[in-house]
Short mmCIF file of C-alpha atoms and ligand atoms in Angstrom, two decimals:
data_model
loop_
_atom_site.label_atom_id
_atom_site.label_comp_id
_atom_site.label_asym_id
_atom_site.label_seq_id
_atom_site.Cartn_x
_atom_site.Cartn_y
_atom_site.Cartn_z
CA MET K 225 55.98 17.03 6.60
CA ILE K 226 54.24 16.18 3.13
CA GLN K 227 56.82 14.10 1.41
CA THR K 228 55.42 13.35 -2.73
CA LYS K 229 56.63 11.02 -4.61
CA GLU K 230 55.69 9.64 -8.43
CA ILE K 231 55.19 5.71 -8.10
CA LYS K 232 54.25 6.20 -12.30
CA LYS K 233 54.17 7.99 -14.49
CA GLY K 234 50.69 10.22 -13.24
CA ILE K 235 50.29 8.86 -10.45
CA TYR K 236 51.68 10.85 -6.93
CA ALA K 237 51.64 8.78 -3.97
CA LEU K 238 51.33 12.15 -0.76
CA LYS K 239 52.68 10.29 2.58
CA THR K 240 52.12 13.02 4.85
CA VAL K 241 54.52 12.41 7.80
CA GLY K 242 52.98 13.13 11.60
CA TYR K 243 55.54 12.87 13.58
CA LEU K 244 54.33 13.98 16.49
CA ASP K 245 50.78 12.24 16.04
CA LEU K 246 53.10 9.90 18.94
CA ASP K 247 48.23 8.92 19.13
CA PHE K 248 47.19 6.93 16.58
CA HIS K 249 43.86 6.97 15.98
CA GLY K 250 42.32 8.85 19.14
CA CYS K 251 43.81 7.25 22.33
CA ILE K 252 44.04 4.03 20.55
CA PHE K 253 47.88 3.18 19.07
CA ARG K 254 51.07 4.80 20.94
CA ASN K 255 53.81 4.72 18.35
CA ASP K 256 57.00 6.41 19.10
CA TYR K 257 57.89 7.67 15.50
CA GLY K 258 53.57 9.00 14.83
CA ALA K 259 51.54 8.51 11.88
CA SER K 260 52.04 8.40 8.29
CA TYR K 261 48.95 9.50 5.60
CA ASN K 262 48.61 8.40 2.78
CA ALA K 263 46.58 9.56 -0.21
CA TYR K 264 47.28 9.41 -3.96
CA LEU K 265 46.96 12.41 -7.62
CA ILE K 266 46.35 10.39 -10.69
CA VAL K 267 46.82 13.41 -13.22
CA ASP K 268 46.51 12.79 -17.18
CA GLU K 269 43.37 13.57 -19.12
CA LYS K 270 40.86 13.49 -15.63
CA ILE K 271 42.50 14.15 -12.38
CA THR K 272 41.57 12.38 -9.32
CA LEU K 273 42.18 12.41 -5.63
CA ILE K 274 41.68 8.78 -3.36
CA ASP K 275 41.40 9.69 0.18
CA VAL K 276 42.79 13.04 1.61
CA VAL K 277 44.05 13.23 5.55
CA ASP K 278 43.18 13.86 9.06
CA LYS K 279 42.41 17.55 9.43
CA GLN K 280 45.13 18.98 10.70
CA PHE K 281 47.23 18.84 7.84
CA SER K 282 44.65 19.76 5.04
CA GLU K 283 45.96 23.07 4.60
CA ALA K 284 49.73 21.48 3.45
CA PHE K 285 48.03 18.56 2.03
CA ILE K 286 46.62 21.51 -0.86
CA LEU K 287 49.29 23.05 -1.09
CA GLU K 288 50.79 20.06 -1.82
CA ILE K 289 47.82 19.46 -4.55
CA LYS K 290 48.87 23.12 -5.77
CA LYS K 291 52.58 22.23 -6.90
CA ILE K 292 51.93 19.02 -8.77
CA ILE K 293 48.45 19.98 -10.38
CA LYS K 294 49.02 24.16 -10.85
CA ASP K 295 45.28 25.62 -11.01
CA LYS K 296 44.26 22.75 -12.04
CA PRO K 297 40.57 21.70 -9.99
CA ILE K 298 40.86 17.03 -9.19
CA ASP K 299 37.85 15.97 -10.70
CA TYR K 300 36.83 13.25 -8.74
CA ILE K 301 37.70 12.29 -5.18
CA ILE K 302 37.45 8.29 -4.59
CA ILE K 303 36.80 8.77 -0.75
CA ASN K 304 37.71 4.53 -0.04
CA HIS K 305 37.63 4.34 3.57
CA VAL K 306 35.93 8.04 6.06
CA GLU K 307 37.13 7.88 8.64
CA PRO K 308 38.56 11.46 10.01
CA ASP K 309 41.95 10.67 10.02
CA HIS K 310 41.70 10.07 5.93
CA SER K 311 38.20 12.29 5.11
CA GLY K 312 39.07 14.79 7.30
CA GLY K 313 40.39 17.00 5.08
CA PHE K 314 37.24 16.58 2.99
CA GLU K 315 35.04 20.37 3.09
CA ALA K 316 39.07 22.34 2.99
CA VAL K 317 39.61 20.04 -0.05
CA LYS K 318 35.91 20.44 -1.40
CA SER K 319 36.04 23.77 -0.84
CA ILE K 320 38.63 24.48 -3.39
CA TYR K 321 37.45 21.86 -5.54
CA PRO K 322 33.63 22.63 -5.45
CA ASP K 323 32.73 20.39 -8.87
CA ALA K 324 35.20 16.73 -8.40
CA GLN K 325 32.76 14.31 -7.86
CA CYS K 326 33.19 12.06 -4.70
CA PHE K 327 32.80 8.20 -5.28
CA CYS K 328 32.83 6.10 -1.89
CA SER K 329 30.26 3.14 -0.74
CA SER K 330 26.75 3.88 0.43
CA GLU K 331 28.02 2.84 3.30
CA ALA K 332 30.26 5.53 3.71
CA LYS K 333 27.48 8.36 1.74
CA LYS K 334 25.74 7.98 5.11
CA ALA K 335 28.73 7.89 7.00
CA MET K 336 30.33 11.51 5.13
CA LEU K 337 26.86 13.54 5.81
CA GLN K 338 27.03 12.77 9.52
CA MET K 339 29.88 13.48 9.74
CA PHE K 340 30.11 16.50 8.33
CA PHE K 341 26.92 17.81 7.37
CA ASN K 342 27.06 19.17 3.78
CA LYS K 343 25.24 17.28 1.46
CA HIS K 344 27.46 17.37 -1.65
CA GLN K 345 26.29 14.65 -3.75
CA TYR K 346 27.76 11.39 -3.48
CA GLN K 347 27.85 8.54 -6.45
CA LEU K 348 27.51 5.25 -5.11
CA VAL K 349 29.41 2.18 -6.47
CA SER K 350 28.73 -1.61 -5.92
CA ASN K 351 31.56 -3.98 -5.22
CA LEU K 352 33.19 -4.69 -8.56
CA GLU K 353 32.28 -1.90 -10.69
CA SER K 354 35.06 -0.61 -12.81
CA ILE K 355 34.49 2.91 -14.17
CA ASN K 356 36.06 5.28 -16.59
CA LEU K 357 38.06 7.91 -15.54
CA GLY K 358 40.22 10.22 -17.24
CA SER K 359 42.96 7.30 -19.59
CA ARG K 360 43.10 5.27 -17.04
CA ASN K 361 40.34 2.32 -15.18
CA TYR K 362 39.12 1.77 -11.67
CA VAL K 363 37.56 -0.79 -9.90
CA PHE K 364 36.50 -0.30 -6.46
CA VAL K 365 36.36 -3.25 -5.04
CA LEU K 366 34.11 -3.32 -1.27
CA THR K 367 36.07 -4.07 2.23
CA PRO K 368 33.29 -3.95 4.60
CA PHE K 369 34.53 -3.55 8.44
CA ILE K 370 38.55 -3.44 7.03
CA HIS K 371 38.33 -1.74 8.96
CA TRP K 372 34.61 0.79 9.22
CA PRO K 373 31.27 -0.33 7.30
CA ASP K 374 32.99 2.32 4.50
CA ASN K 375 35.32 0.54 3.47
CA MET K 376 36.31 -0.49 0.12
CA PHE K 377 40.10 -0.31 -2.22
CA THR K 378 40.38 0.83 -5.87
CA TYR K 379 41.86 -1.23 -7.72
CA LEU K 380 43.59 1.11 -10.94
CA VAL K 381 43.78 -1.18 -13.31
CA GLU K 382 46.48 -0.04 -16.64
CA ASP K 383 48.92 0.52 -13.01
CA LYS K 384 48.70 -2.81 -11.89
CA ILE K 385 48.70 -1.37 -8.23
CA LEU K 386 45.10 -1.94 -5.67
CA PHE K 387 45.30 1.19 -3.23
CA SER K 388 44.09 -0.56 0.49
CA ASN K 389 43.10 2.40 2.39
CA ASP K 390 44.15 0.61 6.53
CA ALA K 391 44.02 -2.14 5.08
CA PHE K 392 48.06 -3.60 4.98
CA GLY K 393 49.08 -0.80 6.43
CA SER K 394 51.54 -0.04 9.11
CA LEU K 395 53.14 2.31 11.38
CA THR K 396 56.14 2.73 9.61
CA ASN K 397 56.63 5.79 9.96
CA SER K 398 59.88 8.44 8.26
CA ASN K 399 59.99 9.33 5.00
CA LEU K 400 60.86 6.60 2.68
CA PHE K 401 57.86 5.57 0.28
CA TYR K 402 58.61 2.03 0.05
CA ASP K 403 59.27 -1.71 1.53
CA TYR K 404 62.26 -2.24 -0.22
CA GLN K 405 63.29 0.57 1.86
CA TYR K 406 63.08 -0.76 5.82
CA ASP K 407 64.34 -4.66 6.95
CA LEU K 408 61.47 -6.14 6.28
CA SER K 409 61.41 -8.18 10.27
CA GLN K 410 60.81 -5.08 11.09
CA LEU K 411 58.80 -3.99 8.94
CA LEU K 412 56.45 -7.34 9.29
CA ASN K 413 56.35 -6.95 13.17
CA ASP K 414 55.03 -2.44 12.83
CA ALA K 415 52.71 -4.21 10.07
CA LYS K 416 51.86 -6.64 13.26
CA GLU K 417 51.19 -4.06 15.91
CA TYR K 418 48.76 -1.84 12.94
CA TYR K 419 46.93 -5.37 12.49
CA ALA K 420 46.45 -6.42 15.91
CA ASN K 421 45.42 -2.53 16.70
CA ILE K 422 43.49 -1.78 13.76
CA VAL K 423 41.90 -5.13 12.23
CA MET K 424 42.19 -8.29 14.76
CA PRO K 425 38.90 -7.35 14.90
CA CYS K 426 37.77 -7.83 11.64
CA SER K 427 39.75 -11.28 11.13
CA SER K 428 36.62 -13.25 9.64
CA PHE K 429 35.40 -10.28 7.23
CA VAL K 430 39.31 -10.06 6.12
CA ALA K 431 39.57 -13.52 5.70
CA ASN K 432 37.21 -13.92 2.97
CA LYS K 433 37.90 -10.83 0.88
CA LEU K 434 41.21 -11.59 1.26
CA GLU K 435 39.89 -15.12 -0.94
CA GLU K 436 37.30 -12.45 -3.05
CA VAL K 437 40.40 -10.17 -3.95
CA LEU K 438 42.62 -13.27 -4.44
CA ALA K 439 39.94 -15.05 -6.98
CA LEU K 440 39.84 -11.91 -8.99
CA ASN K 441 43.77 -13.07 -10.22
CA LEU K 442 44.52 -8.74 -10.11
CA GLU K 443 48.01 -8.02 -11.17
CA LEU K 444 50.15 -5.74 -8.85
CA ASP K 445 52.42 -3.94 -9.31
CA TYR K 446 51.83 -1.96 -5.44
CA ILE K 447 49.54 -2.43 -2.56
CA ALA K 448 49.52 0.94 -1.84
CA PRO K 449 48.04 1.20 1.80
CA SER K 450 46.84 4.78 3.32
CA HIS K 451 48.90 4.19 6.21
CA GLY K 452 52.51 3.51 6.27
CA ILE K 453 54.40 2.21 3.05
CA ILE K 454 54.02 1.26 0.21
CA TRP K 455 54.74 -2.71 -0.60
CA LYS K 456 56.57 -2.93 -4.15
CA ASN K 457 58.47 -6.51 -2.86
CA GLU K 458 57.04 -8.47 -0.84
CA ILE K 459 53.09 -8.62 -1.29
CA GLY K 460 53.45 -11.63 -1.54
CA THR K 461 54.71 -11.57 2.04
CA ILE K 462 52.02 -9.47 2.99
CA ILE K 463 49.27 -10.66 1.75
CA ASN K 464 50.54 -14.05 2.70
CA GLN K 465 50.85 -12.35 6.41
CA TYR K 466 46.88 -11.16 6.39
CA GLN K 467 46.15 -15.08 5.72
CA LYS K 468 47.44 -15.94 9.05
CA TRP K 469 46.74 -13.30 10.62
CA ALA K 470 42.94 -13.09 9.89
CA ASN K 471 43.20 -17.45 10.41
CA ASN K 472 45.19 -17.18 13.35
CA GLY K 473 47.77 -19.46 11.35
CA ASP K 474 50.98 -17.26 12.62
CA VAL K 475 50.22 -18.24 16.27
CA LYS K 476 53.40 -18.82 18.91
CA ASN K 477 54.20 -21.46 21.17
CA LYS K 478 54.01 -18.44 23.22
CA VAL K 479 52.82 -17.57 26.64
CA VAL K 480 52.25 -13.49 27.26
CA ILE K 481 51.68 -12.35 30.93
CA VAL K 482 50.65 -9.62 31.21
CA TYR K 483 50.19 -7.55 34.36
CA ASP K 484 50.33 -4.56 37.24
CA THR K 485 52.29 -4.54 40.61
CA ILE K 486 50.93 -2.23 43.32
CA TRP K 487 54.04 -3.35 46.22
CA ASP K 488 55.71 -6.24 43.71
CA ASN K 489 53.94 -8.47 44.91
CA THR K 490 51.57 -9.27 41.50
CA GLN K 491 55.35 -8.99 40.41
CA LYS K 492 56.63 -12.39 42.54
CA ILE K 493 54.71 -14.34 41.54
CA ALA K 494 53.88 -12.97 37.53
CA ASP K 495 57.79 -13.93 37.59
CA VAL K 496 57.13 -16.91 38.63
CA ILE K 497 54.94 -18.23 37.75
CA ALA K 498 56.41 -17.34 34.10
CA GLN K 499 59.85 -19.14 35.33
CA ALA K 500 57.55 -22.27 35.26
CA ILE K 501 56.10 -22.18 31.74
CA GLY K 502 59.74 -21.40 30.51
CA ASP K 503 61.19 -24.66 31.76
CA ASN K 504 58.48 -26.51 29.45
CA ASP K 505 60.31 -25.06 26.92
CA LEU K 506 57.78 -22.65 25.74
CA GLU K 507 58.23 -18.86 24.77
CA VAL K 508 56.94 -16.98 27.67
CA ARG K 509 56.87 -12.34 27.33
CA ILE K 510 56.09 -11.01 30.89
CA LEU K 511 54.60 -7.26 29.77
CA ASN K 512 53.48 -4.30 32.63
CA ALA K 513 50.35 -2.61 31.96
CA SER K 514 51.84 0.47 33.00
CA LYS K 515 54.85 0.43 31.97
CA HIS K 516 54.32 -1.23 28.69
CA ARG K 517 53.14 0.71 25.74
CA LYS K 518 49.73 -1.13 25.57
CA SER K 519 49.30 -1.45 21.30
CA LEU K 520 52.25 -3.73 21.88
CA ILE K 521 50.97 -5.59 24.23
CA MET K 522 47.97 -6.22 21.99
CA SER K 523 50.55 -7.14 19.79
CA GLU K 524 51.94 -9.79 21.28
CA ILE K 525 48.47 -11.63 22.80
CA MET K 526 48.05 -11.40 18.71
CA ASP K 527 49.92 -14.81 18.21
CA ALA K 528 50.18 -16.28 21.55
CA ARG K 529 48.91 -19.27 22.79
CA ALA K 530 47.43 -18.46 26.37
CA ILE K 531 47.16 -15.01 28.04
CA VAL K 532 47.59 -14.29 31.55
CA VAL K 533 46.49 -11.52 33.23
CA GLY K 534 47.20 -10.26 36.67
CA SER K 535 46.50 -7.35 39.34
CA SER K 536 46.50 -6.44 42.31
CA ASN K 537 43.80 -5.25 43.80
CA PHE K 538 42.80 -1.91 44.40
CA ASN K 539 40.19 -1.05 46.71
CA ASN K 540 37.62 -3.07 45.13
CA THR K 541 38.70 -3.29 41.30
CA MET K 542 42.04 -4.00 39.41
CA THR K 543 44.05 -1.71 38.65
CA PRO K 544 43.19 0.78 35.70
CA SER K 545 46.38 -0.45 33.42
CA ILE K 546 44.94 -3.70 34.04
CA ALA K 547 41.11 -2.36 32.70
CA ASP K 548 42.84 -0.84 29.80
CA VAL K 549 44.13 -3.56 29.29
CA LEU K 550 41.45 -6.08 29.98
CA GLU K 551 38.59 -3.77 27.77
CA ARG K 552 41.49 -3.47 24.62
CA ILE K 553 41.20 -7.85 24.62
CA ILE K 554 37.29 -7.67 24.90
CA ALA K 555 37.41 -4.80 21.77
CA LEU K 556 40.10 -6.48 19.86
CA LYS K 557 38.62 -9.83 19.90
CA PRO K 558 42.31 -11.75 19.55
CA ILE K 559 41.18 -15.83 18.10
CA ASP K 560 41.38 -18.40 20.40
CA LYS K 561 42.96 -18.44 23.38
CA LEU K 562 43.42 -19.42 26.98
CA GLY K 563 44.22 -17.61 29.83
CA VAL K 564 44.21 -17.31 33.41
CA ALA K 565 43.01 -14.42 36.93
CA PHE K 566 46.49 -14.02 39.02
CA GLY K 567 46.94 -11.25 41.73
CA SER K 568 47.52 -10.19 45.38
CA PHE K 569 45.21 -8.43 48.20
CA GLY K 570 45.03 -6.68 50.73
CA TRP K 571 42.13 -6.69 53.47
CA VAL K 572 40.14 -7.72 50.80
CA ASP K 573 39.34 -10.37 47.89
CA VAL K 574 37.38 -8.51 45.13
CA HIS K 575 39.02 -7.74 41.66
CA LEU K 576 40.70 -11.14 40.34
CA ASN K 577 36.56 -13.28 39.30
CA ARG K 578 35.78 -8.78 37.20
CA ILE K 579 39.63 -10.07 34.92
CA GLU K 580 38.41 -13.42 34.63
CA SER K 581 35.10 -12.64 33.82
CA ARG K 582 36.06 -9.93 31.10
CA LEU K 583 38.36 -12.77 29.50
CA GLN K 584 35.75 -14.72 29.28
CA GLU K 585 33.99 -11.88 28.16
CA ALA K 586 36.50 -12.20 25.15
CA ASN K 587 35.81 -15.30 24.39
CA VAL K 588 39.51 -16.48 26.33
CA LYS K 589 38.45 -19.92 27.18
CA ILE K 590 39.65 -19.66 31.50
CA ILE K 591 42.36 -22.93 31.97
CA THR K 592 41.74 -22.51 36.22
CA HIS K 593 40.36 -20.32 39.16
CA SER K 594 41.93 -17.50 39.19
CA PHE K 595 45.17 -17.22 42.32
CA TYR K 596 45.50 -14.82 44.89
CA GLU K 597 48.37 -14.21 47.28
CA ASN K 598 47.41 -12.51 50.52
CA TYR K 599 49.79 -9.44 51.21
CA THR K 600 53.51 -11.24 50.66
CA PRO K 601 53.67 -14.36 48.51
CA ASP K 602 55.98 -17.35 50.95
CA ALA K 603 57.51 -19.22 49.74
CA LYS K 604 54.34 -21.54 49.88
CA ALA K 605 52.47 -19.06 47.81
CA LEU K 606 55.07 -18.83 45.11
CA ASP K 607 55.33 -23.40 44.93
CA LEU K 608 51.82 -22.79 44.37
CA ALA K 609 52.52 -20.01 41.95
CA TYR K 610 55.09 -22.45 39.95
CA GLU K 611 52.74 -25.14 39.47
CA LEU K 612 49.80 -23.25 38.09
CA GLY K 613 53.03 -21.52 35.51
CA GLN K 614 53.18 -25.42 35.23
CA LEU K 615 49.33 -26.18 34.84
CA ILE K 616 49.60 -23.51 32.16
CA ALA K 617 52.28 -24.61 29.81
CA ASN K 618 50.84 -28.28 29.86
CA LYS K 619 47.35 -27.22 28.37
CA VAL K 620 49.00 -25.05 25.91
CA ASN K 621 51.17 -27.57 24.85
CA GLU K 622 48.04 -30.42 25.17
CA VAL K 623 46.30 -27.52 22.65
CA ILE K 624 50.10 -27.80 20.21
CA THR K 625 50.27 -31.74 20.51
CA ASN K 626 46.29 -32.14 18.84
CA GLU K 627 46.95 -29.58 16.69
FE1 FEO I 1074 42.74 5.37 9.21
FE2 FEO I 1074 40.06 3.55 9.74
O1 FEO I 1074 41.14 4.93 9.70
#
């Protein structure tokens, strides 16, 4: 479904609601309500399209555009980002509007040529370059690595709208357009999960770019991302949250235990570690890597102080779901975490060193070497697990005290 709304005079948001797109950005992000892809059409003396849509929606997307502009042509296409969820429909649109002049960053041009092979003309724009198209002025803000090297924002001067593409996005997915139409805490949860799974590895770029953008003192009526809702009433809130997330400034006094278990032995240890942490007045989240969605696990890890990762031995390694979580931790680079590995095994204990080395690869500071138990943990083993939980809590509390 594509929902269209005129958000200001002559400015149309085209919101594609992919309710079956449960795997967002490929396999990265599982979302129960699918994903949305926003593009924007500006209609005045000239017609400008900002971003396109995932290829699977291009036919419907073009039909929606035609409903608005009838038989007029699109004069300009601004490519804020080349990732296929925004550019996949580009060739289809360009085939209908072959004379549309395209604007993008130099990195975007390289990528477009390598992705689609067609040698269209791309007019390159530089950081803070301003151009006039039709009766409006556009300013481009290059935002490399939020989320790919090519990304940029487009600011529409007269209408005070920042088209931010991936930044400030969420997977809040319905036909409603604006932040005030949703519960704010749910919106921020959605934006947090999106940040943790899409933006977090770029946090240093986000922190620097936010400072640069805020220094411009742009007047903002809307922040209009390419995913999820348009920020209108809560612009300050989402900017503030991005500043916190980018600087690890929203960290809670919380420990995340993520584990997988084959015959419940690792789960028994996880329970006892969690109890000890809880007994020390810290929040503890226990997540099963096979049962909870990975994007939720990453969201919980983002604002935790410590990650405790447990697995049963699976032949000569850890379970596949724990391997998946660890690769995500390496890829998504949560900032400044403590960590410990734990687990159980039958006849050979070979997996915990692997977990620990993966955590180290992700720059997690190891609190103590791995804790493991042979077959069913007995009372003594569970006492030791409790001691481990206390040690984790002590280390976390030390960090809190020293702040
Ligand atoms: Fe939604 Fe980086 O693309």
